[in-house]
Amino acid sequence: MTMTFTQQMITIGMVVLGTMLTRFVPFIVFPAGKDTPKYIQYLGKVLPAAVFGLLVVYCLKNVSLFAGSHGIPEMISIAAVIGLHLWKRQMLLSIAGGTVCYMLLVQFVF
Amino acid sequence: MSNRVKLKSAFKAAFPHTIPIFAGFWFLGMTYGIYMNVSGFSFWYPMLMSLTIFAGSAEFVAVNMLLGAFNPIQALTMTLMINARHLFYGISMLDKYHGNGLKDIYLIFGMCDESFSINYTADIPADVDRGWFMFFVTLLNHCYWFFGATLGGIFGSLIHFNTEGLDFVMTAMFVVIFMEQWMKEKNHISALVGIGVSLLCLIGFGSENFIIPAMAGILGVLTLLRRPLEKSEICDGGEA
């Protein structure tokens, strides 16, 4: 390790600062007392649906369609999650079912 | 309602929502702690970092930063880029994370992907205190991550059992949350924009660099669609 202890703590401090900035800035820029601009209110309503889409893609970002298992275990398991959720609509069941399906596939099949 | 009853009912309502996170964070936190351990750091590093940072991907990247040359500005800008998506969460939570007293500060501090997703979409029963419900969701997630990371840091090299694929629990959870949102909304344009723009950017920019262009693209498209979207009153996502 090339850094001194103080340098390590400063580096960790910077990561803390960066994370806190991304979390607190919207609340500081648009405080409760003042009227939030209509455009930001609009974004607050339409962004979540898009963000959940982004998060799904983010989780799958390292899946390669052209190498390894070609994303087949991921596709089968996501289909299992969707199927279970349409059928029973029990969050825990859908999540657990899909995860077990994925673990079995990557450990024993692919 | 007495304070104790209020806390108890909020905890009871919050806990089931965090069970998938329990599985996921325990695993990811351990992985992170083990990674720190094998990179030569004592267990109290992952302990301190999981407590103060509480943002998974940034913490994994921070391990590399700590192993490299001292560059605080780069550490700051890298973190801002990795966590820029939190800005979107904040904008979506302006109403919900307000009016809960001092709890608001902790709710915003602990607004990781998972806490945000649960607190945004959960149907909180009417007799449960919203502030305390969201507080316990955040606190439980924080605890899972903290204990996972610490245990991984302590026992790192001793653990051998086949957990391959367990990390899929996070993907499964976000798929379910996406579906819940989908079933609640009248119009799916925003959800489709999110998936479509993210996929295009992933293909175009690669897995390491696609988040910022994807965010910019989503913002741009949703801004262009503002008039038609407001007209068709899709603004009924979540509870609004």
Short mmCIF file of N, CA and C in Angstrom, two decimals, chain A residues 1-3 5 7-12 14-27 30 32 36 38-40 42-62 74 77-78 81-82 85-86 89 91-92 94-95 98-99 102-103 106-107, chain B residues 20 40-41 44-45 49 52-55 57 65-66 68 70 72 76 79-80 83 86-94 97-98 105 108-109 111-112 116-117 120 162 164-166 168-169 171 173-174 176-180 183 185 190 194 198 207 211 218 222-223 225-226 229-230 234-235:
data_model
loop_
_atom_site.label_atom_id
_atom_site.label_comp_id
_atom_site.label_asym_id
_atom_site.label_seq_id
_atom_site.Cartn_x
_atom_site.Cartn_y
_atom_site.Cartn_z
N MET A 1 0.83 -1.20 0.00
CA MET A 1 0.00 0.00 0.00
C MET A 1 0.86 1.25 0.00
N THR A 2 0.58 2.16 -0.92
CA THR A 2 1.44 3.32 -1.09
C THR A 2 0.97 4.52 -0.26
N MET A 3 -0.28 4.51 0.16
CA MET A 3 -0.80 5.67 0.87
C MET A 3 -0.49 5.62 2.36
N PHE A 5 -1.71 6.53 6.31
CA PHE A 5 -3.01 6.39 6.97
C PHE A 5 -3.88 7.63 6.74
N GLN A 7 -3.75 9.78 4.31
CA GLN A 7 -4.20 9.83 2.92
C GLN A 7 -5.36 8.87 2.68
N GLN A 8 -5.29 7.70 3.31
CA GLN A 8 -6.40 6.75 3.19
C GLN A 8 -7.69 7.36 3.74
N MET A 9 -7.58 8.00 4.92
CA MET A 9 -8.77 8.57 5.54
C MET A 9 -9.33 9.71 4.69
N ILE A 10 -8.45 10.49 4.07
CA ILE A 10 -8.92 11.57 3.19
C ILE A 10 -9.64 10.97 1.98
N THR A 11 -9.07 9.88 1.42
CA THR A 11 -9.70 9.24 0.27
C THR A 11 -11.09 8.73 0.64
N ILE A 12 -11.19 8.04 1.78
CA ILE A 12 -12.50 7.55 2.22
C ILE A 12 -13.45 8.73 2.44
N MET A 14 -13.46 11.54 0.92
CA MET A 14 -13.89 12.05 -0.38
C MET A 14 -15.04 11.21 -0.95
N VAL A 15 -14.95 9.88 -0.76
CA VAL A 15 -16.03 9.00 -1.24
C VAL A 15 -17.31 9.28 -0.45
N VAL A 16 -17.16 9.49 0.86
CA VAL A 16 -18.33 9.84 1.69
C VAL A 16 -18.92 11.16 1.19
N LEU A 17 -18.06 12.16 0.98
CA LEU A 17 -18.52 13.48 0.54
C LEU A 17 -19.26 13.38 -0.80
N GLY A 18 -18.66 12.66 -1.75
CA GLY A 18 -19.27 12.51 -3.08
C GLY A 18 -20.63 11.86 -2.98
N THR A 19 -20.73 10.79 -2.19
CA THR A 19 -22.00 10.08 -2.04
C THR A 19 -23.05 10.99 -1.40
N MET A 20 -22.65 11.71 -0.35
CA MET A 20 -23.61 12.58 0.34
C MET A 20 -24.06 13.72 -0.56
N LEU A 21 -23.16 14.26 -1.39
CA LEU A 21 -23.55 15.33 -2.31
C LEU A 21 -24.66 14.84 -3.23
N THR A 22 -24.48 13.63 -3.83
CA THR A 22 -25.50 13.16 -4.77
C THR A 22 -26.82 12.90 -4.06
N ARG A 23 -26.79 12.61 -2.78
CA ARG A 23 -28.04 12.32 -2.07
C ARG A 23 -28.71 13.58 -1.53
N PHE A 24 -27.92 14.56 -1.05
CA PHE A 24 -28.52 15.71 -0.39
C PHE A 24 -28.81 16.89 -1.32
N VAL A 25 -28.08 16.99 -2.45
CA VAL A 25 -28.22 18.19 -3.29
C VAL A 25 -29.67 18.50 -3.69
N PRO A 26 -30.46 17.51 -4.17
CA PRO A 26 -31.83 17.87 -4.55
C PRO A 26 -32.64 18.47 -3.40
N PHE A 27 -32.40 17.96 -2.19
CA PHE A 27 -33.17 18.44 -1.04
C PHE A 27 -32.71 19.83 -0.61
N PHE A 30 -33.96 22.32 -3.60
CA PHE A 30 -35.42 22.50 -3.59
C PHE A 30 -35.96 22.28 -2.19
N ALA A 32 -38.09 22.47 1.38
CA ALA A 32 -39.51 22.25 1.59
C ALA A 32 -40.30 23.55 1.60
N THR A 36 -41.36 24.15 -5.36
CA THR A 36 -40.49 23.47 -6.31
C THR A 36 -40.97 23.79 -7.72
N LYS A 38 -42.27 23.74 -11.45
CA LYS A 38 -43.18 22.76 -12.06
C LYS A 38 -42.42 21.67 -12.82
N TYR A 39 -41.34 22.07 -13.48
CA TYR A 39 -40.56 21.12 -14.27
C TYR A 39 -39.98 20.02 -13.36
N ILE A 40 -39.48 20.42 -12.19
CA ILE A 40 -38.89 19.44 -11.26
C ILE A 40 -39.98 18.55 -10.68
N TYR A 42 -42.68 17.71 -12.21
CA TYR A 42 -42.98 16.77 -13.32
C TYR A 42 -41.95 15.65 -13.34
N LEU A 43 -40.66 16.02 -13.25
CA LEU A 43 -39.60 15.00 -13.27
C LEU A 43 -39.77 14.03 -12.09
N GLY A 44 -40.10 14.58 -10.91
CA GLY A 44 -40.28 13.74 -9.73
C GLY A 44 -41.35 12.69 -9.95
N LYS A 45 -42.33 12.99 -10.82
CA LYS A 45 -43.40 12.03 -11.05
C LYS A 45 -43.06 11.03 -12.15
N VAL A 46 -42.37 11.47 -13.21
CA VAL A 46 -42.12 10.53 -14.31
C VAL A 46 -40.78 9.81 -14.19
N LEU A 47 -39.82 10.38 -13.43
CA LEU A 47 -38.50 9.74 -13.36
C LEU A 47 -38.50 8.33 -12.75
N PRO A 48 -39.23 8.08 -11.63
CA PRO A 48 -39.08 6.76 -10.99
C PRO A 48 -39.28 5.59 -11.95
N ALA A 49 -40.32 5.62 -12.78
CA ALA A 49 -40.55 4.50 -13.70
C ALA A 49 -39.33 4.29 -14.58
N ALA A 50 -38.77 5.38 -15.10
CA ALA A 50 -37.60 5.28 -15.97
C ALA A 50 -36.39 4.78 -15.18
N VAL A 51 -36.26 5.26 -13.93
CA VAL A 51 -35.11 4.86 -13.10
C VAL A 51 -35.15 3.37 -12.79
N PHE A 52 -36.35 2.82 -12.54
CA PHE A 52 -36.43 1.38 -12.26
C PHE A 52 -36.00 0.59 -13.50
N GLY A 53 -36.35 1.11 -14.69
CA GLY A 53 -35.88 0.48 -15.93
C GLY A 53 -34.35 0.53 -16.00
N LEU A 54 -33.80 1.70 -15.68
CA LEU A 54 -32.34 1.86 -15.69
C LEU A 54 -31.68 0.89 -14.71
N LEU A 55 -32.29 0.70 -13.53
CA LEU A 55 -31.70 -0.19 -12.52
C LEU A 55 -31.70 -1.64 -12.99
N VAL A 56 -32.76 -2.06 -13.68
CA VAL A 56 -32.80 -3.43 -14.20
C VAL A 56 -31.65 -3.62 -15.20
N VAL A 57 -31.50 -2.66 -16.11
CA VAL A 57 -30.43 -2.74 -17.11
C VAL A 57 -29.07 -2.71 -16.39
N TYR A 58 -28.96 -1.87 -15.37
CA TYR A 58 -27.71 -1.75 -14.61
C TYR A 58 -27.31 -3.09 -13.99
N CYS A 59 -28.28 -3.82 -13.45
CA CYS A 59 -27.99 -5.13 -12.85
C CYS A 59 -27.49 -6.12 -13.90
N LEU A 60 -27.92 -5.94 -15.14
CA LEU A 60 -27.59 -6.91 -16.19
C LEU A 60 -26.44 -6.44 -17.06
N LYS A 61 -25.75 -5.37 -16.63
CA LYS A 61 -24.79 -4.73 -17.54
C LYS A 61 -23.63 -5.62 -17.91
N ASN A 62 -23.29 -6.59 -17.06
CA ASN A 62 -22.13 -7.42 -17.37
C ASN A 62 -22.48 -8.73 -18.07
N GLU A 74 -29.86 -15.76 -17.29
CA GLU A 74 -30.51 -14.52 -16.88
C GLU A 74 -31.90 -14.42 -17.49
N SER A 77 -34.32 -16.90 -15.87
CA SER A 77 -34.65 -16.56 -14.49
C SER A 77 -35.53 -15.32 -14.43
N ILE A 78 -35.28 -14.35 -15.31
CA ILE A 78 -36.15 -13.16 -15.32
C ILE A 78 -37.55 -13.57 -15.77
N VAL A 81 -39.19 -14.92 -12.79
CA VAL A 81 -39.63 -13.86 -11.87
C VAL A 81 -40.94 -13.25 -12.38
N ILE A 82 -40.96 -12.92 -13.66
CA ILE A 82 -42.15 -12.28 -14.24
C ILE A 82 -43.36 -13.23 -14.16
N HIS A 85 -44.56 -13.57 -10.62
CA HIS A 85 -45.17 -12.35 -10.12
C HIS A 85 -46.55 -12.11 -10.74
N LEU A 86 -46.69 -12.45 -12.03
CA LEU A 86 -48.01 -12.31 -12.66
C LEU A 86 -49.00 -13.30 -12.05
N ARG A 89 -48.32 -12.61 -7.52
CA ARG A 89 -48.05 -11.24 -7.07
C ARG A 89 -47.61 -11.16 -5.61
N MET A 91 -44.24 -10.52 -3.72
CA MET A 91 -42.88 -10.06 -4.01
C MET A 91 -41.81 -11.07 -3.61
N LEU A 92 -41.91 -11.56 -2.34
CA LEU A 92 -40.85 -12.44 -1.84
C LEU A 92 -40.78 -13.74 -2.62
N SER A 94 -41.69 -14.24 -5.78
CA SER A 94 -41.14 -13.99 -7.11
C SER A 94 -39.62 -13.84 -7.05
N ILE A 95 -39.15 -13.10 -6.04
CA ILE A 95 -37.71 -12.84 -5.93
C ILE A 95 -36.96 -14.13 -5.57
N GLY A 98 -37.05 -16.73 -8.54
CA GLY A 98 -36.14 -16.36 -9.61
C GLY A 98 -34.68 -16.58 -9.22
N THR A 99 -34.35 -16.27 -7.97
CA THR A 99 -32.96 -16.40 -7.52
C THR A 99 -32.55 -17.87 -7.43
N TYR A 102 -32.00 -19.16 -10.83
CA TYR A 102 -30.72 -18.70 -11.38
C TYR A 102 -29.54 -19.47 -10.78
N MET A 103 -29.58 -19.67 -9.46
CA MET A 103 -28.48 -20.38 -8.80
C MET A 103 -28.36 -21.81 -9.32
N VAL A 106 -26.83 -21.63 -12.95
CA VAL A 106 -25.39 -21.34 -13.11
C VAL A 106 -24.52 -22.37 -12.40
N GLN A 107 -25.09 -23.06 -11.39
CA GLN A 107 -24.25 -24.03 -10.67
C GLN A 107 -24.27 -25.41 -11.32
N PRO B 20 -35.66 -9.52 1.03
CA PRO B 20 -34.77 -9.74 -0.12
C PRO B 20 -33.44 -9.00 0.03
N GLY B 40 -5.74 -6.77 1.54
CA GLY B 40 -4.77 -6.43 2.58
C GLY B 40 -5.24 -5.42 3.60
N PHE B 41 -6.55 -5.18 3.69
CA PHE B 41 -7.05 -4.22 4.67
C PHE B 41 -7.61 -4.94 5.90
N TRP B 44 -11.56 -3.45 10.09
CA TRP B 44 -12.25 -2.22 10.46
C TRP B 44 -12.36 -1.23 9.30
N TYR B 45 -11.64 -1.44 8.21
CA TYR B 45 -11.85 -0.60 7.02
C TYR B 45 -13.24 -0.84 6.41
N MET B 49 -16.22 1.89 6.33
CA MET B 49 -16.71 2.36 5.04
C MET B 49 -18.16 1.96 4.81
N THR B 52 -20.22 4.53 6.84
CA THR B 52 -20.24 5.95 6.47
C THR B 52 -20.61 6.18 5.00
N ILE B 53 -20.30 5.23 4.11
CA ILE B 53 -20.56 5.46 2.69
C ILE B 53 -21.93 4.89 2.31
N PHE B 54 -22.18 3.64 2.63
CA PHE B 54 -23.45 2.96 2.34
C PHE B 54 -23.88 3.18 0.90
N ALA B 55 -23.00 2.87 -0.04
CA ALA B 55 -23.33 2.89 -1.46
C ALA B 55 -22.44 1.84 -2.10
N SER B 57 -21.65 0.18 -4.99
CA SER B 57 -20.70 0.24 -6.09
C SER B 57 -19.56 1.20 -5.80
N MET B 65 -9.25 2.65 -5.36
CA MET B 65 -8.69 3.99 -5.09
C MET B 65 -7.68 3.91 -3.96
N LEU B 66 -8.01 3.13 -2.92
CA LEU B 66 -7.13 3.03 -1.75
C LEU B 66 -5.83 2.31 -2.09
N GLY B 68 -4.36 2.52 -5.07
CA GLY B 68 -3.59 3.30 -6.04
C GLY B 68 -2.85 4.46 -5.39
N PHE B 70 -2.34 8.41 -4.22
CA PHE B 70 -3.23 9.34 -3.51
C PHE B 70 -3.73 10.41 -4.48
N PRO B 72 -7.17 12.66 -4.18
CA PRO B 72 -8.50 12.92 -3.59
C PRO B 72 -9.50 13.50 -4.58
N LEU B 76 -13.17 11.97 -5.51
CA LEU B 76 -14.43 12.71 -5.41
C LEU B 76 -15.20 12.65 -6.74
N THR B 79 -16.63 9.18 -7.53
CA THR B 79 -17.80 8.90 -6.70
C THR B 79 -19.03 9.65 -7.20
N LEU B 80 -18.84 10.92 -7.58
CA LEU B 80 -19.96 11.71 -8.09
C LEU B 80 -20.55 11.05 -9.34
N ASN B 83 -22.38 7.68 -8.46
CA ASN B 83 -23.60 7.83 -7.67
C ASN B 83 -24.55 8.90 -8.21
N HIS B 86 -28.38 8.95 -7.80
CA HIS B 86 -29.07 9.36 -6.57
C HIS B 86 -29.77 10.70 -6.74
N LEU B 87 -29.25 11.56 -7.64
CA LEU B 87 -29.90 12.85 -7.88
C LEU B 87 -31.35 12.62 -8.32
N PHE B 88 -31.55 11.61 -9.17
CA PHE B 88 -32.91 11.30 -9.63
C PHE B 88 -33.77 10.81 -8.47
N TYR B 89 -33.16 10.02 -7.59
CA TYR B 89 -33.94 9.52 -6.44
C TYR B 89 -34.40 10.69 -5.58
N GLY B 90 -33.45 11.62 -5.35
CA GLY B 90 -33.77 12.77 -4.50
C GLY B 90 -34.93 13.56 -5.07
N ILE B 91 -34.88 13.83 -6.39
CA ILE B 91 -35.95 14.59 -7.03
C ILE B 91 -37.28 13.87 -6.87
N SER B 92 -37.25 12.52 -6.92
CA SER B 92 -38.50 11.75 -6.78
C SER B 92 -38.99 11.71 -5.34
N MET B 93 -38.07 11.93 -4.38
CA MET B 93 -38.43 11.79 -2.97
C MET B 93 -38.62 13.12 -2.26
N LEU B 94 -38.62 14.22 -3.00
CA LEU B 94 -38.71 15.54 -2.36
C LEU B 94 -39.91 15.60 -1.40
N TYR B 97 -39.54 12.40 1.64
CA TYR B 97 -38.51 12.61 2.65
C TYR B 97 -38.58 14.03 3.18
N HIS B 98 -39.74 14.42 3.59
CA HIS B 98 -39.95 15.76 4.12
C HIS B 98 -41.05 15.69 5.17
N ILE B 105 -33.02 13.43 7.71
CA ILE B 105 -31.58 13.48 7.44
C ILE B 105 -31.03 12.07 7.27
N ILE B 108 -32.27 10.50 3.92
CA ILE B 108 -31.53 10.98 2.75
C ILE B 108 -30.12 10.40 2.75
N PHE B 109 -29.48 10.36 3.93
CA PHE B 109 -28.15 9.77 4.05
C PHE B 109 -28.16 8.32 3.55
N MET B 111 -30.12 6.77 1.39
CA MET B 111 -30.94 6.55 0.19
C MET B 111 -30.16 5.79 -0.89
N CYS B 112 -29.87 4.52 -0.62
CA CYS B 112 -29.23 3.68 -1.65
C CYS B 112 -30.32 3.20 -2.62
N PHE B 116 -34.34 3.45 -1.58
CA PHE B 116 -35.17 4.32 -2.41
C PHE B 116 -36.30 3.52 -3.06
N SER B 117 -35.96 2.38 -3.67
CA SER B 117 -36.96 1.61 -4.41
C SER B 117 -38.09 1.15 -3.51
N TYR B 120 -40.13 4.17 -2.16
CA TYR B 120 -40.94 4.83 -3.18
C TYR B 120 -42.18 3.99 -3.51
N ASN B 162 -20.83 -22.74 -1.70
CA ASN B 162 -21.20 -22.33 -3.04
C ASN B 162 -22.39 -21.40 -3.08
N GLU B 164 -22.62 -19.20 -5.59
CA GLU B 164 -22.62 -18.65 -6.93
C GLU B 164 -24.05 -18.38 -7.42
N GLY B 165 -24.27 -17.18 -7.88
CA GLY B 165 -25.59 -16.83 -8.41
C GLY B 165 -26.50 -16.17 -7.41
N LEU B 166 -26.12 -16.13 -6.14
CA LEU B 166 -26.99 -15.52 -5.13
C LEU B 166 -27.18 -14.03 -5.37
N PHE B 168 -28.01 -12.66 -7.87
CA PHE B 168 -29.16 -12.42 -8.75
C PHE B 168 -30.37 -11.92 -7.95
N VAL B 169 -30.33 -12.07 -6.65
CA VAL B 169 -31.45 -11.62 -5.82
C VAL B 169 -31.73 -10.13 -6.03
N THR B 171 -31.10 -8.39 -8.90
CA THR B 171 -31.74 -8.26 -10.21
C THR B 171 -33.21 -8.62 -10.10
N MET B 173 -35.12 -8.53 -7.57
CA MET B 173 -35.87 -7.53 -6.82
C MET B 173 -36.20 -6.32 -7.69
N PHE B 174 -35.24 -5.87 -8.49
CA PHE B 174 -35.51 -4.70 -9.32
C PHE B 174 -36.50 -5.04 -10.44
N VAL B 176 -39.00 -7.11 -10.07
CA VAL B 176 -40.30 -7.09 -9.40
C VAL B 176 -40.75 -5.65 -9.12
N ILE B 177 -39.83 -4.81 -8.69
CA ILE B 177 -40.18 -3.41 -8.41
C ILE B 177 -40.61 -2.71 -9.71
N PHE B 178 -39.88 -3.01 -10.78
CA PHE B 178 -40.25 -2.45 -12.08
C PHE B 178 -41.67 -2.89 -12.46
N MET B 179 -41.98 -4.18 -12.23
CA MET B 179 -43.32 -4.69 -12.57
C MET B 179 -44.40 -4.04 -11.71
N GLU B 180 -44.12 -3.86 -10.41
CA GLU B 180 -45.09 -3.22 -9.52
C GLU B 180 -45.42 -1.81 -10.02
N MET B 183 -47.57 -2.03 -13.15
CA MET B 183 -48.96 -2.39 -12.91
C MET B 183 -49.74 -1.22 -12.32
N GLU B 185 -49.14 2.12 -13.05
CA GLU B 185 -49.25 3.31 -13.91
C GLU B 185 -50.21 3.07 -15.06
N SER B 190 -42.78 6.36 -19.72
CA SER B 190 -41.56 6.64 -18.96
C SER B 190 -40.77 5.35 -18.68
N GLY B 194 -37.02 4.50 -19.99
CA GLY B 194 -35.94 4.09 -19.08
C GLY B 194 -35.22 2.86 -19.59
N SER B 198 -31.52 3.19 -21.65
CA SER B 198 -30.43 2.52 -20.92
C SER B 198 -29.80 1.43 -21.78
N SER B 207 -20.39 -1.25 -20.58
CA SER B 207 -20.93 -1.40 -19.23
C SER B 207 -20.30 -0.45 -18.21
N ILE B 211 -23.90 4.77 -17.57
CA ILE B 211 -24.87 5.37 -16.64
C ILE B 211 -25.10 6.86 -16.90
N ILE B 218 -32.32 9.90 -20.68
CA ILE B 218 -33.64 9.79 -20.05
C ILE B 218 -34.20 11.19 -19.75
N LEU B 222 -37.55 12.62 -21.58
CA LEU B 222 -38.70 12.95 -20.74
C LEU B 222 -39.01 14.44 -20.80
N THR B 223 -37.98 15.27 -20.98
CA THR B 223 -38.22 16.70 -21.11
C THR B 223 -38.96 17.00 -22.42
N LEU B 225 -40.89 15.02 -23.95
CA LEU B 225 -42.25 14.43 -23.89
C LEU B 225 -43.12 15.08 -22.83
N ARG B 226 -42.63 16.16 -22.21
CA ARG B 226 -43.35 16.71 -21.07
C ARG B 226 -44.80 17.07 -21.40
N LEU B 229 -47.03 13.98 -22.08
CA LEU B 229 -47.15 13.16 -20.87
C LEU B 229 -48.03 13.84 -19.83
N GLU B 230 -47.87 15.15 -19.67
CA GLU B 230 -48.70 15.85 -18.69
C GLU B 230 -50.15 15.86 -19.12
N ILE B 234 -50.32 10.87 -16.97
CA ILE B 234 -49.75 9.61 -16.50
C ILE B 234 -49.18 9.79 -15.11
N CYS B 235 -49.19 11.02 -14.65
CA CYS B 235 -48.47 11.32 -13.42
C CYS B 235 -49.17 10.70 -12.22
#
